[in-house]
PDB file of C-alpha atoms in Angstrom:
ATOM      1  CA  MET H   1      82.485 167.891  14.596  1.00 38.00           C
ATOM      2  CA  TYR H   2      84.156 170.095  11.914  1.00 39.00           C
ATOM      3  CA  MET H   3      86.810 168.660   9.664  1.00 46.00           C
ATOM      4  CA  THR H   4      88.674 169.386   6.400  1.00 46.00           C
ATOM      5  CA  GLU H   5      90.816 167.260   4.218  1.00 47.00           C
ATOM      6  CA  PRO H   6      92.764 169.067   1.509  1.00 42.00           C
ATOM      7  CA  ILE H   7      92.617 167.047  -1.815  1.00 46.00           C
ATOM      8  CA  GLN H   8      94.360 167.628  -5.492  1.00 48.00           C
ATOM      9  CA  SER H   9      94.935 171.459  -4.692  1.00 53.00           C
ATOM     10  CA  LYS H  10      95.203 174.052  -1.989  1.00 57.00           C
ATOM     11  CA  CYS H  11      91.782 175.497  -3.042  1.00 84.00           C
ATOM     12  CA  GLN H  12      89.831 172.125  -2.698  1.00 85.00           C
ATOM     13  CA  THR H  13      88.735 170.749   0.571  1.00 89.00           C
ATOM     14  CA  ILE H  14      86.279 168.142   1.725  1.00 92.00           C
ATOM     15  CA  ARG H  15      84.617 169.151   4.953  1.00 94.00           C
ATOM     16  CA  ARG H  16      81.481 167.816   6.946  1.00 96.00           C
ATOM     17  CA  ALA H  17      78.039 169.597   5.983  1.00 96.00           C
ATOM     18  CA  LYS H  18      76.308 171.986   8.561  1.00 95.00           C
ATOM     19  CA  ASN H  19      72.816 172.687   8.709  1.00 94.00           C
ATOM     20  CA  ALA H  20      73.408 175.955   6.850  1.00 95.00           C
ATOM     21  CA  ASP H  21      74.288 174.018   3.802  1.00 96.00           C
ATOM     22  CA  MET H  22      71.558 171.966   3.544  1.00 96.00           C
ATOM     23  CA  PRO H  23      69.655 174.363   0.883  1.00 96.00           C
ATOM     24  CA  THR H  24      72.545 174.509  -1.179  1.00 95.00           C
ATOM     25  CA  ILE H  25      73.079 170.577  -1.024  1.00 95.00           C
ATOM     26  CA  SER H  26      69.382 170.044  -1.894  1.00 96.00           C
ATOM     27  CA  ASP H  27      69.674 172.484  -4.845  1.00 95.00           C
ATOM     28  CA  LEU H  28      72.574 170.638  -6.423  1.00 93.00           C
ATOM     29  CA  TRP H  29      70.610 167.343  -5.630  1.00 95.00           C
ATOM     30  CA  LEU H  30      67.440 168.396  -7.461  1.00 95.00           C
ATOM     31  CA  GLN H  31      69.364 170.055 -10.203  1.00 93.00           C
ATOM     32  CA  THR H  32      71.431 166.930 -10.977  1.00 91.00           C
ATOM     33  CA  SER H  33      68.397 164.623 -10.121  1.00 92.00           C
ATOM     34  CA  LEU H  34      66.422 166.278 -12.980  1.00 93.00           C
ATOM     35  CA  GLN H  35      69.333 165.904 -15.245  1.00 90.00           C
ATOM     36  CA  ALA H  36      70.508 162.390 -14.579  1.00 88.00           C
ATOM     37  CA  HIS H  37      67.265 160.971 -14.036  1.00 91.00           C
ATOM     38  CA  SER H  38      64.879 162.150 -16.862  1.00 89.00           C
ATOM     39  CA  PHE H  39      62.994 158.814 -16.724  1.00 92.00           C
ATOM     40  CA  VAL H  40      61.533 160.032 -13.505  1.00 92.00           C
ATOM     41  CA  ALA H  41      58.858 162.650 -13.427  1.00 92.00           C
ATOM     42  CA  ASP H  42      60.010 166.138 -12.790  1.00 91.00           C
ATOM     43  CA  GLU H  43      57.229 166.564 -10.382  1.00 94.00           C
ATOM     44  CA  TYR H  44      58.580 163.604  -8.270  1.00 94.00           C
ATOM     45  CA  TRP H  45      62.090 165.274  -7.586  1.00 95.00           C
ATOM     46  CA  ARG H  46      60.419 168.698  -6.958  1.00 96.00           C
ATOM     47  CA  ALA H  47      58.136 167.008  -4.528  1.00 95.00           C
ATOM     48  CA  GLU H  48      60.776 165.465  -2.545  1.00 94.00           C
ATOM     49  CA  TYR H  49      62.827 168.646  -2.485  1.00 95.00           C
ATOM     50  CA  ASP H  50      61.487 170.030   1.170  1.00 94.00           C
ATOM     51  CA  THR H  51      61.912 166.355   2.456  1.00 93.00           C
ATOM     52  CA  MET H  52      65.411 165.988   1.337  1.00 94.00           C
ATOM     53  CA  CYS H  53      66.572 169.377   2.804  1.00 93.00           C
ATOM     54  CA  HIS H  54      64.764 169.394   6.045  1.00 94.00           C
ATOM     55  CA  GLU H  55      64.578 165.848   6.953  1.00 94.00           C
ATOM     56  CA  TYR H  56      66.677 163.310   4.892  1.00 94.00           C
ATOM     57  CA  PHE H  57      70.223 165.092   4.458  1.00 94.00           C
ATOM     58  CA  PRO H  58      70.098 166.504   7.972  1.00 95.00           C
ATOM     59  CA  GLU H  59      69.800 162.815   9.151  1.00 94.00           C
ATOM     60  CA  CYS H  60      72.937 161.717   7.105  1.00 96.00           C
ATOM     61  CA  GLU H  61      76.425 162.235   7.243  1.00 96.00           C
ATOM     62  CA  VAL H  62      77.091 164.731   4.488  1.00 97.00           C
ATOM     63  CA  TRP H  63      80.452 165.672   2.978  1.00 97.00           C
ATOM     64  CA  LEU H  64      81.045 168.450   0.785  1.00 96.00           C
ATOM     65  CA  LEU H  65      83.689 168.643  -1.586  1.00 92.00           C
ATOM     66  CA  GLU H  66      84.341 172.435  -1.993  1.00 92.00           C
ATOM     67  CA  GLU H  67      86.857 174.928  -4.068  1.00 87.00           C
ATOM     68  CA  SER H  68      87.598 178.316  -2.673  1.00 85.00           C
ATOM     69  CA  GLY H  69      84.474 177.938  -0.641  1.00 86.00           C
ATOM     70  CA  HIS H  70      82.169 177.016  -3.639  1.00 90.00           C
ATOM     71  CA  LEU H  71      80.171 173.383  -3.716  1.00 90.00           C
ATOM     72  CA  LEU H  72      81.412 171.159  -6.501  1.00 91.00           C
ATOM     73  CA  ALA H  73      80.175 167.956  -5.181  1.00 93.00           C
ATOM     74  CA  PHE H  74      78.906 166.068  -2.057  1.00 95.00           C
ATOM     75  CA  VAL H  75      78.575 162.564  -0.637  1.00 97.00           C
ATOM     76  CA  ALA H  76      75.792 161.418   1.985  1.00 97.00           C
ATOM     77  CA  LEU H  77      76.293 158.330   4.082  1.00 97.00           C
ATOM     78  CA  HIS H  78      73.366 157.040   6.274  1.00 96.00           C
ATOM     79  CA  GLY H  79      74.947 154.090   8.072  1.00 95.00           C
ATOM     80  CA  ASP H  80      76.480 152.023   5.747  1.00 96.00           C
ATOM     81  CA  GLU H  81      74.660 153.111   2.906  1.00 96.00           C
ATOM     82  CA  LEU H  82      76.200 155.417   0.239  1.00 97.00           C
ATOM     83  CA  SER H  83      72.754 157.388  -0.333  1.00 95.00           C
ATOM     84  CA  ALA H  84      73.747 160.290  -2.186  1.00 95.00           C
ATOM     85  CA  LEU H  85      76.673 161.231  -4.685  1.00 95.00           C
ATOM     86  CA  PHE H  86      76.105 164.391  -6.590  1.00 92.00           C
ATOM     87  CA  VAL H  87      78.575 166.639  -8.689  1.00 89.00           C
ATOM     88  CA  THR H  88      77.876 169.840 -10.179  1.00 83.00           C
ATOM     89  CA  ALA H  89      77.222 169.463 -13.982  1.00 77.00           C
ATOM     90  CA  SER H  90      79.985 171.699 -15.264  1.00 74.00           C
ATOM     91  CA  ARG H  91      82.716 169.642 -13.019  1.00 70.00           C
ATOM     92  CA  GLN H  92      81.362 165.954 -13.956  1.00 74.00           C
ATOM     93  CA  ARG H  93      84.022 163.653 -15.309  1.00 77.00           C
ATOM     94  CA  GLN H  94      86.900 165.589 -13.373  1.00 69.00           C
ATOM     95  CA  CYS H  95      87.365 162.588 -10.711  1.00 82.00           C
ATOM     96  CA  LEU H  96      85.317 164.605  -7.987  1.00 88.00           C
ATOM     97  CA  GLY H  97      82.989 161.742  -7.603  1.00 87.00           C
ATOM     98  CA  GLU H  98      86.008 159.263  -7.485  1.00 92.00           C
ATOM     99  CA  GLN H  99      87.463 161.510  -4.837  1.00 92.00           C
ATOM    100  CA  LEU H 100      84.246 161.572  -2.563  1.00 94.00           C
ATOM    101  CA  VAL H 101      83.630 157.636  -2.931  1.00 95.00           C
ATOM    102  CA  ARG H 102      87.321 157.013  -1.994  1.00 95.00           C
ATOM    103  CA  PHE H 103      86.615 159.206   1.092  1.00 95.00           C
ATOM    104  CA  ALA H 104      83.666 157.354   1.971  1.00 96.00           C
ATOM    105  CA  GLN H 105      85.430 154.100   1.571  1.00 96.00           C
ATOM    106  CA  ARG H 106      88.169 155.230   3.941  1.00 94.00           C
ATOM    107  CA  ARG H 107      85.524 155.845   6.722  1.00 93.00           C
ATOM    108  CA  ARG H 108      83.728 152.448   6.208  1.00 95.00           C
ATOM    109  CA  SER H 109      84.610 148.773   5.780  1.00 93.00           C
ATOM    110  CA  TYR H 110      81.363 148.065   3.892  1.00 95.00           C
ATOM    111  CA  LEU H 111      79.030 150.272   1.881  1.00 97.00           C
ATOM    112  CA  GLU H 112      75.824 149.654  -0.061  1.00 97.00           C
ATOM    113  CA  LEU H 113      74.004 151.624  -2.563  1.00 97.00           C
ATOM    114  CA  SER H 114      71.113 151.736  -5.028  1.00 96.00           C
ATOM    115  CA  VAL H 115      71.413 152.757  -8.753  1.00 95.00           C
ATOM    116  CA  TYR H 116      68.507 153.038 -11.268  1.00 95.00           C
ATOM    117  CA  ALA H 117      68.993 150.433 -13.898  1.00 95.00           C
ATOM    118  CA  LYS H 118      68.282 153.275 -16.630  1.00 95.00           C
ATOM    119  CA  ASN H 119      71.323 155.104 -15.468  1.00 93.00           C
ATOM    120  CA  PRO H 120      73.990 152.831 -16.954  1.00 92.00           C
ATOM    121  CA  ARG H 121      76.870 155.840 -16.647  1.00 91.00           C
ATOM    122  CA  ALA H 122      76.359 155.673 -12.666  1.00 93.00           C
ATOM    123  CA  LEU H 123      76.419 151.782 -12.791  1.00 95.00           C
ATOM    124  CA  ALA H 124      79.968 151.688 -14.620  1.00 95.00           C
ATOM    125  CA  PHE H 125      81.239 154.274 -12.400  1.00 94.00           C
ATOM    126  CA  TYR H 126      80.493 152.279  -9.245  1.00 96.00           C
ATOM    127  CA  ARG H 127      81.675 149.176 -10.449  1.00 96.00           C
ATOM    128  CA  LYS H 128      84.881 151.002 -11.308  1.00 95.00           C
ATOM    129  CA  MET H 129      84.964 152.155  -7.950  1.00 95.00           C
ATOM    130  CA  GLY H 130      84.799 148.314  -6.565  1.00 95.00           C
ATOM    131  CA  PHE H 131      81.217 148.083  -5.915  1.00 97.00           C
ATOM    132  CA  VAL H 132      79.632 144.639  -7.020  1.00 96.00           C
ATOM    133  CA  PRO H 133      75.983 144.355  -8.215  1.00 95.00           C
ATOM    134  CA  VAL H 134      74.180 142.215  -5.928  1.00 96.00           C
ATOM    135  CA  CYS H 135      70.403 142.112  -7.362  1.00 96.00           C
ATOM    136  CA  LEU H 136      68.113 143.818  -9.385  1.00 96.00           C
ATOM    137  CA  GLY H 137      64.804 145.187  -7.845  1.00 95.00           C
ATOM    138  CA  ALA H 138      62.463 148.294  -7.938  1.00 95.00           C
ATOM    139  CA  CYS H 139      62.584 151.528  -6.221  1.00 93.00           C
ATOM    140  CA  VAL H 140      59.754 151.722  -3.523  1.00 91.00           C
ATOM    141  CA  ASN H 141      59.486 155.754  -4.598  1.00 90.00           C
ATOM    142  CA  THR H 142      59.625 155.449  -8.398  1.00 93.00           C
ATOM    143  CA  ASP H 143      58.865 151.881  -9.224  1.00 92.00           C
ATOM    144  CA  GLU H 144      61.612 152.112 -11.691  1.00 94.00           C
ATOM    145  CA  ALA H 145      64.120 149.028 -12.015  1.00 96.00           C
ATOM    146  CA  GLU H 146      67.231 149.669  -9.732  1.00 95.00           C
ATOM    147  CA  TRP H 147      70.658 147.755  -8.802  1.00 97.00           C
ATOM    148  CA  GLN H 148      71.612 146.897  -5.319  1.00 97.00           C
ATOM    149  CA  LEU H 149      75.371 147.316  -5.272  1.00 97.00           C
ATOM    150  CA  ARG H 150      77.885 146.646  -2.384  1.00 97.00           C
ATOM    151  CA  TRP H 151      81.337 147.211  -1.672  1.00 97.00           C
ATOM    152  CA  SER H 152      83.757 145.728   1.063  1.00 95.00           C
ATOM    153  CA  VAL H 153      86.974 146.526   2.239  1.00 88.00           C
ATOM    154  CA  ASN H 154      87.399 142.542   2.826  1.00 81.00           C
ATOM    155  CA  ARG H 155      86.100 141.563  -0.766  1.00 66.00           C
ATOM    156  CA  PRO H 156      87.615 138.477  -2.669  1.00 52.00           C
TER     157      PRO H 156
END
């Protein structure tokens, strides 16, 4: 199903990703992962590219935030997991991530996610968006410490 939702300006829209979008989404995922997660070897991210592009993202509910047809950011939902949120480097800190998280929160009553402990900027962002840290564990793929966070529409 193809849906759009105008946001902030007439030129920005949120729409559901199509299979043809997966390479562009995966490119943004790789570029941003390399930048934001420098504590994980670049080779890990590069090795995961094909899996993300051809297997993982196609299984997710992915929403794109575009401006005049150009990808600015995306959010991926896998059930009740907010599994990915990535914003083009040149457009970070312009509330695009907030718009996509709010968009996801309107579609779920409960969300969970994982954030690397070495990414305090992301942790602070998700806390600002109402997510609560639940526990600290280790990522099964990288062995890096990561926080599990949860958000609920019915939170106290």
